[in-house]
Coordinates of C-alpha atoms and ligand atoms in Angstrom, one line a residue:
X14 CA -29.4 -29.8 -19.6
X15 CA -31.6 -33.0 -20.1
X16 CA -34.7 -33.0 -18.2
X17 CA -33.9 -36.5 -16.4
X18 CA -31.5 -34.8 -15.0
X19 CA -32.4 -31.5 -13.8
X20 CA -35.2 -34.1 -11.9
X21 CA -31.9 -35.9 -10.3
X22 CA -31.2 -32.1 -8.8
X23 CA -34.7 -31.5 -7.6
X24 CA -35.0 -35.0 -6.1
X25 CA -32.0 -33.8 -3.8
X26 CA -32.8 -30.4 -3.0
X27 CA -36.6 -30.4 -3.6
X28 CA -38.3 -28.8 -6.5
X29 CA -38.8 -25.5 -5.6
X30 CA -35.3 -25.0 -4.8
X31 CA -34.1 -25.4 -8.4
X32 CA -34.4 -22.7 -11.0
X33 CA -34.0 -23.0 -14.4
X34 CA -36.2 -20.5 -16.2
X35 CA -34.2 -18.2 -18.3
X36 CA -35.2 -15.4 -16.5
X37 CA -34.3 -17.2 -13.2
X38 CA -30.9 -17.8 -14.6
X39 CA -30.5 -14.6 -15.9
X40 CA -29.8 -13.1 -12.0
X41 CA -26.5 -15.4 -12.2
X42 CA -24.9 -15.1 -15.5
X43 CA -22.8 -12.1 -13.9
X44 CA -21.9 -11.0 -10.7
X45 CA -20.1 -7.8 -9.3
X46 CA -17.7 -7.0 -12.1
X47 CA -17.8 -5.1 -15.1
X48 CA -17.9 -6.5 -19.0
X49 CA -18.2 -10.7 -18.0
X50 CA -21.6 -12.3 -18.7
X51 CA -22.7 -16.2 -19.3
X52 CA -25.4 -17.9 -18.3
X53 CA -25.5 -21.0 -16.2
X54 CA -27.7 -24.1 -16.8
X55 CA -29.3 -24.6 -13.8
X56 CA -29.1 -23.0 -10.2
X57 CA -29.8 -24.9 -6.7
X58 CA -30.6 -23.7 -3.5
X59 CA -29.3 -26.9 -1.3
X60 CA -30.3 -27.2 2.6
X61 CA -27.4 -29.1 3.9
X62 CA -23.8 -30.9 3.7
X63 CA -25.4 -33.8 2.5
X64 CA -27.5 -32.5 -0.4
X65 CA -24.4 -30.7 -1.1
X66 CA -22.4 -34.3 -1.1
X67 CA -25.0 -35.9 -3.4
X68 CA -24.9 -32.9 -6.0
X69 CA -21.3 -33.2 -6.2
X70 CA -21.6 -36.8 -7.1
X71 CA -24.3 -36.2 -9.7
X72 CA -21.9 -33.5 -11.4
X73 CA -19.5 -36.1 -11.8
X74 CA -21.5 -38.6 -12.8
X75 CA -22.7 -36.3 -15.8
X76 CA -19.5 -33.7 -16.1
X77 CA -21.4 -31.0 -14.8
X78 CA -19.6 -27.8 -13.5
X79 CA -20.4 -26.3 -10.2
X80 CA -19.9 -22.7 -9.4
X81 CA -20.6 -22.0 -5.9
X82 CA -22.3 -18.2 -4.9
X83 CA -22.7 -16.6 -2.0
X84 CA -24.0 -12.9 -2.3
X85 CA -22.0 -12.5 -6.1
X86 CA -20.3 -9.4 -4.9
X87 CA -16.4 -10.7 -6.1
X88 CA -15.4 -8.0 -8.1
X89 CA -13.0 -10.8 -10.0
X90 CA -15.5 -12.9 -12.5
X91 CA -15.4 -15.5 -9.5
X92 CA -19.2 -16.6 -10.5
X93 CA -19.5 -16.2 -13.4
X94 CA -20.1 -19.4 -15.2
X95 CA -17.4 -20.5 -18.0
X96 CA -19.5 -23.0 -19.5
X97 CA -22.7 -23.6 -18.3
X98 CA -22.8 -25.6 -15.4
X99 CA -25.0 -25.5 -12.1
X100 CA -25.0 -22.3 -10.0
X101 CA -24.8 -23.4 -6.1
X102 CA -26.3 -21.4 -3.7
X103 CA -26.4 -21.2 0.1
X104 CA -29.2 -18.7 0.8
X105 CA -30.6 -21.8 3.3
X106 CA -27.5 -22.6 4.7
X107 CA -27.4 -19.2 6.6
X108 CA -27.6 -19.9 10.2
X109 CA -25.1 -19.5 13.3
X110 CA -24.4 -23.7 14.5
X111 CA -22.3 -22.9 17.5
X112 CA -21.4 -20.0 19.5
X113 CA -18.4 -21.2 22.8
X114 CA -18.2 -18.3 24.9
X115 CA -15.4 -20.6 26.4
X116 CA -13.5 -21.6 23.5
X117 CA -14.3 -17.8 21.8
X118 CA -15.4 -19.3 18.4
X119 CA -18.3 -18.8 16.6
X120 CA -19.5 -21.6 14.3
X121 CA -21.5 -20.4 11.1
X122 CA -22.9 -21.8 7.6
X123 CA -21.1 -20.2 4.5
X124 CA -24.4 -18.0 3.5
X125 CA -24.0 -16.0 6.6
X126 CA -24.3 -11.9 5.8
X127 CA -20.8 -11.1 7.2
X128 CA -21.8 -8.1 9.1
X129 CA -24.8 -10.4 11.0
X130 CA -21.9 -12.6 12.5
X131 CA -20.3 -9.5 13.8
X132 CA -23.3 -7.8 15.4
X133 CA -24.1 -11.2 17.1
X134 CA -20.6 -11.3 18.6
X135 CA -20.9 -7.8 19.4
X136 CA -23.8 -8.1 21.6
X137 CA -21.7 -10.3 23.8
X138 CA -19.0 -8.2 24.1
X139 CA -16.5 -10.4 21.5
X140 CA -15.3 -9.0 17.8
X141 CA -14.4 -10.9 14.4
X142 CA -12.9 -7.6 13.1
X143 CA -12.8 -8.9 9.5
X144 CA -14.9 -6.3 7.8
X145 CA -14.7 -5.7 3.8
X146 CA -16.6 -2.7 2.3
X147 CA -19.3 -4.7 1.2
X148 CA -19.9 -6.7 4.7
X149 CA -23.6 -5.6 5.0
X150 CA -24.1 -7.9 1.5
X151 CA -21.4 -10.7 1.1
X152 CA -21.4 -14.2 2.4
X153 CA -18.8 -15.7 5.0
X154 CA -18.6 -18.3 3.1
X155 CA -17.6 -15.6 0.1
X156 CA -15.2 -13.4 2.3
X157 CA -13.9 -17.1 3.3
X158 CA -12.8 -18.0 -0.5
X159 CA -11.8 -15.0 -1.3
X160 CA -9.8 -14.4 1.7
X161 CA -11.3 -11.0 1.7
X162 CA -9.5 -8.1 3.6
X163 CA -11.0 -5.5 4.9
X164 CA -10.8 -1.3 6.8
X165 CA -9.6 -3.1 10.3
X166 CA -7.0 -4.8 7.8
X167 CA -3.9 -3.1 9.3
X168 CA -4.3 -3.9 13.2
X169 CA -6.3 -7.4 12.7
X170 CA -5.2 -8.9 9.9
X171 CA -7.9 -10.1 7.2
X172 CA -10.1 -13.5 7.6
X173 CA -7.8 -16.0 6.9
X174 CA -6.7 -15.2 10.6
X175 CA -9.9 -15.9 12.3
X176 CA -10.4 -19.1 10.2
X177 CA -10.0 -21.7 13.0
X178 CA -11.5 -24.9 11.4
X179 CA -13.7 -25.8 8.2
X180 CA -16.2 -28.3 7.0
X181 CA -16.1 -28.9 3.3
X182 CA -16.9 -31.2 0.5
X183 CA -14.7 -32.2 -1.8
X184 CA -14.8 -32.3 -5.6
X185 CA -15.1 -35.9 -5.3
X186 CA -17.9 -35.4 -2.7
X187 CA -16.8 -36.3 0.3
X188 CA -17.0 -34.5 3.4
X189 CA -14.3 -33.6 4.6
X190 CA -13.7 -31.1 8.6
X191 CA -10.5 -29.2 9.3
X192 CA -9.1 -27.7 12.0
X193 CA -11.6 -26.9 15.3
X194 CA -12.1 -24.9 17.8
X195 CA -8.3 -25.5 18.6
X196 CA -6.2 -23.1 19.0
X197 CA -3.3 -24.7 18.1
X198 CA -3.5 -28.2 15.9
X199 CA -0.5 -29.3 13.5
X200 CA -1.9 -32.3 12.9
X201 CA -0.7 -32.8 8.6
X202 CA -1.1 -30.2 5.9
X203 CA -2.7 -27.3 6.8
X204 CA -5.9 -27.8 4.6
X205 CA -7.5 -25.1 6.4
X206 CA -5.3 -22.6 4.8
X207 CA -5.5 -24.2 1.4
X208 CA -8.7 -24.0 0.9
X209 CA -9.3 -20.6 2.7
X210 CA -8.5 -18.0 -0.7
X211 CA -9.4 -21.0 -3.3
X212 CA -12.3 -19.2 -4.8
X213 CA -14.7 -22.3 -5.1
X214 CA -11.8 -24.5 -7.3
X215 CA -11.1 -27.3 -4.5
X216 CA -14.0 -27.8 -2.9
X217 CA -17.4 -26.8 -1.2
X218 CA -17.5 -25.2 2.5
X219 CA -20.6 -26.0 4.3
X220 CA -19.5 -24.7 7.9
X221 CA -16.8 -22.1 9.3
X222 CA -15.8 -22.0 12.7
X223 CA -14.4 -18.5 13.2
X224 CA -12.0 -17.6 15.7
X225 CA -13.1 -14.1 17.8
X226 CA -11.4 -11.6 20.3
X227 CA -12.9 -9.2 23.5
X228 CA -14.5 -6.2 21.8
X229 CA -11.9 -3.5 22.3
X230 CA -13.3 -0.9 24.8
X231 CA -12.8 2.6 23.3
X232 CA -12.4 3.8 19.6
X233 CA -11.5 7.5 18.0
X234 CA -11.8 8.1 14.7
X235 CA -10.0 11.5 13.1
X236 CA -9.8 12.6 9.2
X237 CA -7.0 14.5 7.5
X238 CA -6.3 16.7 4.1
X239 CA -4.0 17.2 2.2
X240 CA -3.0 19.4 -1.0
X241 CA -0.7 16.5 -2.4
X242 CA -0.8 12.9 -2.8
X243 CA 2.6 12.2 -1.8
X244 CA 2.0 14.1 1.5
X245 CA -0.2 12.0 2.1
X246 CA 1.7 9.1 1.3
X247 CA 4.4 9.9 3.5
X248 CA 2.3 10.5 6.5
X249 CA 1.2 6.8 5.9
X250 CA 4.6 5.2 5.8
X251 CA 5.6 7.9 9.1
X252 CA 2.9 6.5 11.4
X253 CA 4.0 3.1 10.8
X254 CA 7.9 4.0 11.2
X255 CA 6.8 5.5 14.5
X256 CA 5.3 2.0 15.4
X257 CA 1.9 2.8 15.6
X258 CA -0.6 0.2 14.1
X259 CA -4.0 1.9 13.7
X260 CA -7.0 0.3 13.2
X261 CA -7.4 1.7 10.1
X262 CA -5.8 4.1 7.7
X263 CA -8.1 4.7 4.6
X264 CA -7.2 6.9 1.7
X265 CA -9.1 8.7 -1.2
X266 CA -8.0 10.6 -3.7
X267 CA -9.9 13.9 -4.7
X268 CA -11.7 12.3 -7.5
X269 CA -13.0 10.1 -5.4
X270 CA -13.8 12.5 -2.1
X271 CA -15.6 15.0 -4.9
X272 CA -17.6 11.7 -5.8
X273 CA -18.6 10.7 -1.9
X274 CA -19.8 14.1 -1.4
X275 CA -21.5 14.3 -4.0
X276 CA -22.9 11.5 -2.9
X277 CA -23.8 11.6 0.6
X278 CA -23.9 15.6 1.0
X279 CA -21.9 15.2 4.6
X280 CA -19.7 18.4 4.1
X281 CA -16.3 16.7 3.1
X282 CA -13.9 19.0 1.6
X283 CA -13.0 18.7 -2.2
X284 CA -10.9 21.6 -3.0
X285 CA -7.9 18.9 -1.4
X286 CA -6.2 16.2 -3.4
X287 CA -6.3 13.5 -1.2
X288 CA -8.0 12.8 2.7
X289 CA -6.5 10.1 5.0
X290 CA -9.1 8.4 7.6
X291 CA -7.5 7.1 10.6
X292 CA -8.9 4.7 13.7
X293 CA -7.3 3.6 16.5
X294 CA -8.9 1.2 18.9
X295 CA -8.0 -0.4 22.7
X296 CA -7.7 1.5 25.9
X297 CA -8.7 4.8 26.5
X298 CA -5.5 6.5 27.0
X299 CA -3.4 4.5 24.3
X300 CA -6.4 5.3 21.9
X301 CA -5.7 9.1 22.7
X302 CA -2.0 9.2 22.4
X303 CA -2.3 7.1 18.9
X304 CA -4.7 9.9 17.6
X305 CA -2.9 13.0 18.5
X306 CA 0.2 11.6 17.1
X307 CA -1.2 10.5 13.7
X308 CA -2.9 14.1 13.7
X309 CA 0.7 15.5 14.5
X310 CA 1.9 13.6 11.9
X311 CA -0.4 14.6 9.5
X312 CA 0.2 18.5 10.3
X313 CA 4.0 17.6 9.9
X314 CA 3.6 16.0 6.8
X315 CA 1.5 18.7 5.2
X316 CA -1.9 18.0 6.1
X317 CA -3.7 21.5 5.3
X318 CA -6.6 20.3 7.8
X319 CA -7.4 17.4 10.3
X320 CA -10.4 16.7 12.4
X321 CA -10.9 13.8 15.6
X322 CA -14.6 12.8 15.1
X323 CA -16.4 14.0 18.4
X324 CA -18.9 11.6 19.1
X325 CA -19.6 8.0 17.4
X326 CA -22.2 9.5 15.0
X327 CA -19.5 11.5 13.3
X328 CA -17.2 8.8 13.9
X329 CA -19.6 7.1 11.7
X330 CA -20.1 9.3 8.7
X331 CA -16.5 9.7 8.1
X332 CA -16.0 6.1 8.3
X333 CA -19.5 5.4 6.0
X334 CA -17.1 8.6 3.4
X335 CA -15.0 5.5 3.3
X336 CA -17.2 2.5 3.4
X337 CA -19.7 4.2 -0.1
X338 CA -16.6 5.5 -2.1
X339 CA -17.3 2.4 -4.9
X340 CA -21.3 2.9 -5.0
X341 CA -20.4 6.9 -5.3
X342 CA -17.9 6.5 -8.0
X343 CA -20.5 4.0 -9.5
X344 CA -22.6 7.1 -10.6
X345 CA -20.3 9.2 -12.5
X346 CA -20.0 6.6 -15.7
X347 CA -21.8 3.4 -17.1
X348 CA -18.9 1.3 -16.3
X349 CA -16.3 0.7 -12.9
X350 CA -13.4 -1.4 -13.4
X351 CA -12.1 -2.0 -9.3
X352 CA -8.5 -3.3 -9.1
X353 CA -6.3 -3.5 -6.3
X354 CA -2.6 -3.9 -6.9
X355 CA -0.9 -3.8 -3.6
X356 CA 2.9 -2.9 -3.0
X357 CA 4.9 -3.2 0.2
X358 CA 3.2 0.0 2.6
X359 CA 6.9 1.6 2.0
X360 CA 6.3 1.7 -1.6
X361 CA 2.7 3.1 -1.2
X362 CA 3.5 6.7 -2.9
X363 CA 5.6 4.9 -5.8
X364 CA 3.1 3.3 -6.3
X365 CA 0.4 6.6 -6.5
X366 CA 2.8 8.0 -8.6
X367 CA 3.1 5.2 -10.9
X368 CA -0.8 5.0 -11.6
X369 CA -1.4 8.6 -11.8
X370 CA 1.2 8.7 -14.3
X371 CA -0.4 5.4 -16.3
X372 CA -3.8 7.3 -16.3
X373 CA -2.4 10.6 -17.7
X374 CA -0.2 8.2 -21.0
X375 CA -3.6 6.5 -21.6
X376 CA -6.1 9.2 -21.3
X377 CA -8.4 7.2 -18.8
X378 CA -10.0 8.3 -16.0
X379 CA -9.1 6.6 -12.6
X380 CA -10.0 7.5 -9.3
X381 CA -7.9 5.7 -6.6
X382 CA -8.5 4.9 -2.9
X383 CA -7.8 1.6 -0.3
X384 CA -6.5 0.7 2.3
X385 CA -3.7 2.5 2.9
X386 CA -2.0 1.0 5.6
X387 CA -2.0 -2.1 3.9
X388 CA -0.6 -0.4 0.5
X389 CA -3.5 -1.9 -0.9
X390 CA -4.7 0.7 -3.2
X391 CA -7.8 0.8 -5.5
X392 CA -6.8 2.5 -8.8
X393 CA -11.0 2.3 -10.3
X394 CA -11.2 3.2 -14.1
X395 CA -14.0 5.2 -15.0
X396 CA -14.9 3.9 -18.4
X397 CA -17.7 2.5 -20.4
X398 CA -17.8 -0.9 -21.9
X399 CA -20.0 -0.1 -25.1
X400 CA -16.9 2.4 -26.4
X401 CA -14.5 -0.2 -27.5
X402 CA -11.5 2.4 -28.4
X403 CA -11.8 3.3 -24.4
X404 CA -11.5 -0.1 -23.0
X405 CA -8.9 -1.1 -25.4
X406 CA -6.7 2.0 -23.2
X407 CA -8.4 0.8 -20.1
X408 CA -6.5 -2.6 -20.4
X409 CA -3.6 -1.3 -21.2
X410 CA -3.8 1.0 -18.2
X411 CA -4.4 -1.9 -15.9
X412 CA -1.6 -4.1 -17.6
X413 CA 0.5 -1.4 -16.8
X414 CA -0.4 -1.0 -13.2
X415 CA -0.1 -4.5 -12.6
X416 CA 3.3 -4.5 -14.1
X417 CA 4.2 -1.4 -11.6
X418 CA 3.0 -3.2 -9.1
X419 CA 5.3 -6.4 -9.2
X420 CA 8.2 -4.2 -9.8
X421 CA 7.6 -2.4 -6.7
X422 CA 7.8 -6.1 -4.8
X423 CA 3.5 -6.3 -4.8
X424 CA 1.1 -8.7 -6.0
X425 CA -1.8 -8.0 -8.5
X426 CA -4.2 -8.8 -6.4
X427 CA -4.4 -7.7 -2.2
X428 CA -7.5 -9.2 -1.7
X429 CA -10.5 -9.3 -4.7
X430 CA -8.6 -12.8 -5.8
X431 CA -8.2 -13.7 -9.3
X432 CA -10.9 -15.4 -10.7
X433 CA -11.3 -15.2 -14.1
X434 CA -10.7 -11.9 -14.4
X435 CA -7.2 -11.7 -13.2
X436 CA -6.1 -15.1 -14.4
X437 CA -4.0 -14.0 -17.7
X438 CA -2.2 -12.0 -15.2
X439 CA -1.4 -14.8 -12.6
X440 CA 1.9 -16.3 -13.8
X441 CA 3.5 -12.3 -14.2
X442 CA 3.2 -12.8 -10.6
X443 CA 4.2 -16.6 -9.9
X444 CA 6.1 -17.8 -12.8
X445 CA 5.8 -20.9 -14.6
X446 CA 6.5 -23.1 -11.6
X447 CA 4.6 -21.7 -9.5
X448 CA 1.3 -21.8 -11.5
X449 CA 2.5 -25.7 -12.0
X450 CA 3.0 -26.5 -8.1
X451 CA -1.3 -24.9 -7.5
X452 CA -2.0 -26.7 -11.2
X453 CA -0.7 -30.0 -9.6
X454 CA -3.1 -29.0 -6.8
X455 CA -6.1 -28.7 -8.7
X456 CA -5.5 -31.6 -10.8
X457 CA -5.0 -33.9 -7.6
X458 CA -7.9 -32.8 -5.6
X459 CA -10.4 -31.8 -8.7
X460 CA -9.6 -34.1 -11.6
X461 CA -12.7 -34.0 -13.1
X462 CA -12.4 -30.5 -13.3
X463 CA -16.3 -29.8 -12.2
X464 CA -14.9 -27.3 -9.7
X465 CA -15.4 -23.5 -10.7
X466 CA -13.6 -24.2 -14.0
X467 CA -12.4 -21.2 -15.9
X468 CA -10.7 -19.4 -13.0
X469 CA -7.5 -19.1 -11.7
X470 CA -5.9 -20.7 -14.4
X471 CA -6.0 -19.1 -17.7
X472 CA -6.1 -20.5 -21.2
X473 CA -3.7 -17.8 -22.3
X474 CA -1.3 -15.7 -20.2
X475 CA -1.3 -12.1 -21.0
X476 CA 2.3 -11.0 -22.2
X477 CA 4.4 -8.7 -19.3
X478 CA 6.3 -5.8 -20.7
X479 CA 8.1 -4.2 -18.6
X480 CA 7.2 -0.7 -18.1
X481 CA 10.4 1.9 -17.2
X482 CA 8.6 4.5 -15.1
X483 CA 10.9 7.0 -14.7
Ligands
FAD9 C1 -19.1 -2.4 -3.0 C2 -18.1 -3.5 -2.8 C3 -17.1 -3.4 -1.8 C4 -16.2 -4.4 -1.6 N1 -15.3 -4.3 -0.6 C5 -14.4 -5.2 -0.4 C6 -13.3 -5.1 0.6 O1 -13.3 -4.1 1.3 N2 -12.5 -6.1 0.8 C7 -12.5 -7.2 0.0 O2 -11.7 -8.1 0.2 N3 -13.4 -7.4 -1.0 C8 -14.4 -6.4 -1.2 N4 -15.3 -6.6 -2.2 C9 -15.4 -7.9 -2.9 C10 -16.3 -8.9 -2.4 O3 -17.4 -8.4 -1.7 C11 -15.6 -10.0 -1.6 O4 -14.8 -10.7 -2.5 C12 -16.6 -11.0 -0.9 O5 -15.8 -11.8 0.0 C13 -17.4 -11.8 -1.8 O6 -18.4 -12.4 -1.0 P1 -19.7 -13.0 -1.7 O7 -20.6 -13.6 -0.7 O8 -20.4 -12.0 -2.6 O9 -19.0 -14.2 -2.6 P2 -19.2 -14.5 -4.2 O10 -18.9 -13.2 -4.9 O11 -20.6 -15.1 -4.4 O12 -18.1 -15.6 -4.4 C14 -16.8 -15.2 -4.2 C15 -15.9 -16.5 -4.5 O13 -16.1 -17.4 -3.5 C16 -16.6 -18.7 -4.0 N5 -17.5 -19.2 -3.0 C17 -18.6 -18.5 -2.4 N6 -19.1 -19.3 -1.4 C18 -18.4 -20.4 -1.4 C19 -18.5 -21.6 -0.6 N7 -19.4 -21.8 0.4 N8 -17.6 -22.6 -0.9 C20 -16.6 -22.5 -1.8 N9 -16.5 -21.4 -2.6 C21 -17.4 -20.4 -2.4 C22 -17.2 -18.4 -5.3 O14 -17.2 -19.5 -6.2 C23 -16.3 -17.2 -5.8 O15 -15.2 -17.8 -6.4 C24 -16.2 -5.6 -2.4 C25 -17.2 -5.7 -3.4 C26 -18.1 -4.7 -3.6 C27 -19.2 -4.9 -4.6

């Protein structure tokens, strides 16, 4: 990038809030997933919607891509640069702007730590139950573009429902505010939505205003083994049929249960083949009753062993079992591939079947868990990237998972969004139209293209066959 105008950059956000060293750039050439890598030409730190306006305007000017980053944790190539380009930051736009006890909103700036906004509300008795794994590190602004899910997933929803109103700036660079602290507001298209899951491709948020609920009073947390996967399975889709909607219901495989405790040491069982974790949150009786009829389900369904956490610190190491499973499965090879085909929760043991069965033809090691009640699963290859003859069966694996997936009526994606990563896979699930209809969308509201280029849409779509499982 020309020297005259890297100075345009600093001039905006102040010199030391540019970097452009190569080993300041080197920090953003990847992010949280596994085998993508480029550098970026430049990377600003901006303090405000205005600075953020008038870099938007420069990129234009000089065809500059922009690749917004809050904490880099997608797991989907989402900031990774494709061609160069400027690296945005928000690691000064991190502050609460509002807090309406009245209105029960919380107004915050996109490079918010996720898990700060909730233990503010949580002092005052409110909740924004949104809470992906990696909470205690991502941005809202991140969980925001990603439309992240999360363990309360299943009761709550994930944070597209709490996203009340947004301020963002366009790819032409103006400012643009959605939505509000209203409740209800119908008022056109519901931009809100549109940009809420658009990874950085249609525009730059600046401010959230989050919607947030009474903290529920009481919560139990219980555990349960099994010697199959499919017993498991079916005590999943059993608590749901008998209209119970837990906070949670997490499961793990015994790879990855054998990984945790090796891990954390906290006495988990691995001689089992798979352990469900269960919460149920609200009133203190309705709390009780959900718990000792997901445990009696469990026994029913073959659980060889099931535990209610006694107390919140136990609560809390069963739930952390949960919360570590990726950085425990991190240890056991160079490389972790995280996916997270999702099927309809009815399909959920299909769908266990299906990848166990993919793993075993392709002689890859993949340990699965997720979010069960959501049939949001996370088949994780255990690979390394430097052994080329592996990751050529690793790709098939995951083609073939995918594939399995959108048989099954699921998506390729539940919540990690496609980025680049995904991208060749997109149009397997929306078809040629509909990767026209968000193309049309892109093109109209980005036509310069500066805009997180390179994800979503691929150059070339990956070719679906169509996998008979038996
Ligand atoms: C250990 C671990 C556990 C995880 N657990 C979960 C989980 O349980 N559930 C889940 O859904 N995901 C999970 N993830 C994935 C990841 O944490 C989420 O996608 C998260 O929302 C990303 O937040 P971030 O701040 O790191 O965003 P980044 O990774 O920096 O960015 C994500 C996307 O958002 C865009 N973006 C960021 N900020 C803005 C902005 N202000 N305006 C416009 N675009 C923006 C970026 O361009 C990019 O496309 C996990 C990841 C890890 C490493």
């Amino acid at each position: 990038m020309k020297q005259s105008i890297i100075d345009q950059f600093a001039h905006i956000v102040g010199e030391k809030y540019v970097k452009q060293s190569t080993s300041e750039l080197l920090a953003y050439s990847y992010d949280a997933t596994a085998n993508f890598q480029r550098m970026p030409e430049l990377v600003v730190s901006p303090a405000d919607t205005a600075q953020i306006s008038a870099i938007v305007k420069l990129c234009i000017q000089e065809k500059i891509a922009i690749i917004p980053r809050g904490s880099g944790s997608n797991l989907a190539a989402g900031t990774v640069p494709y061609n160069g380009g400027v690296v945005l930051l928000f690691n000064r736009m991190n502050r609460i702007l509002d807090f309406d006890q009245d209105n029960l909103t919380i107004t915050v700036q996109p490079g918010m730590i996720t898990a700060n906004i909730c233990d503010y509300v949580e002092q005052h008795g409110l909740f924004y139950p949104p809470d992906p794994s990696s909470m205690k590190i991502s941005t809202i602004g991140g969980n925001v573009s990603e439309n992240s899910g999360g363990l309360r997933g299943l009761k709550y929803g994930v944070t597209k429902d709490y996203v009340r109103g947004l301020e963002a700036v366009l790819p032409n660079g103006e400012v643009i505010t959605t939505g509000g602290k209203l409740a209800k507001d119908v008022a056109g298209y519901d931009l809100t939505s549109l940009l809420v899951g658009a990874e950085g491709t249609l525009g730059i948020i600046t401010s959230i205003t989050l919607k947030l609920i009474p903290l529920p009073r009481f919560k139990k947390t219980s555990i349960a083994y099994f010697s199959s996967l499919e017993h498991a399975a079916e005590t999943v889709q059993e608590i749901i049929a008998n209209k119970i909607i837990p906070v949670t219901l997490e499961f793990l495989d015994k790879k990855t249960i054998v990984a945790v405790e090796q891990f954390m040491h906290i006495g988990l069982s691995t001689d089992v083949e798979a352990m469900l974790l269960f919460e149920q949150d609200g009133d203190e009786v309705t709390v009780d009753k959900d718990i000792m009829t997901m445990t009696t389900i469990a026994k029913e369904k073959g659980a060889t062993y099931t535990k209610i956490a006694e107390d919140e610190a136990q609560a809390l190491q069963l739930k952390t079992a949960r919360r570590v499973a990726l950085s425990a499965l991190s240890k056991l090879r160079p490389t972790l591939i995280l996916e997270d085909a999702t099927v309809p929760r009815s399909q959920l043991a299909e769908m266990v079947r299906r990848i166990n069965i993919v793993a075993d033809k392709y002689n890859v090691n993949i340990a699965t868990f997720g979010h069960a009640g959501d049939g949001n699963l996370h088949p994780t290859c255990l690979t390394d990237v430097r052994d080329e003859q592996e990751m050529a069966q690793v790709e098939k694996a995951l083609a073939e998972i995918f594939d399995g997936a959108l048989q099954l009526g699921g998506t390729i994606t539940g919540e990690h969004g496609v980025g680049e990563m995904k991208a060749p896979y997109l149009e397997w699930k929306l078809g040629e139209a509909g990767i026209a209809a968000m193309r049309a969308i892109k093109d109209a509201l980005d036509p310069h293209h500066i805009m997180n280029p390179g994800k979503i849409f691929a150059k070339d779509t990956k070719k679906r066959v169509v996998v008979q499982f038996g």
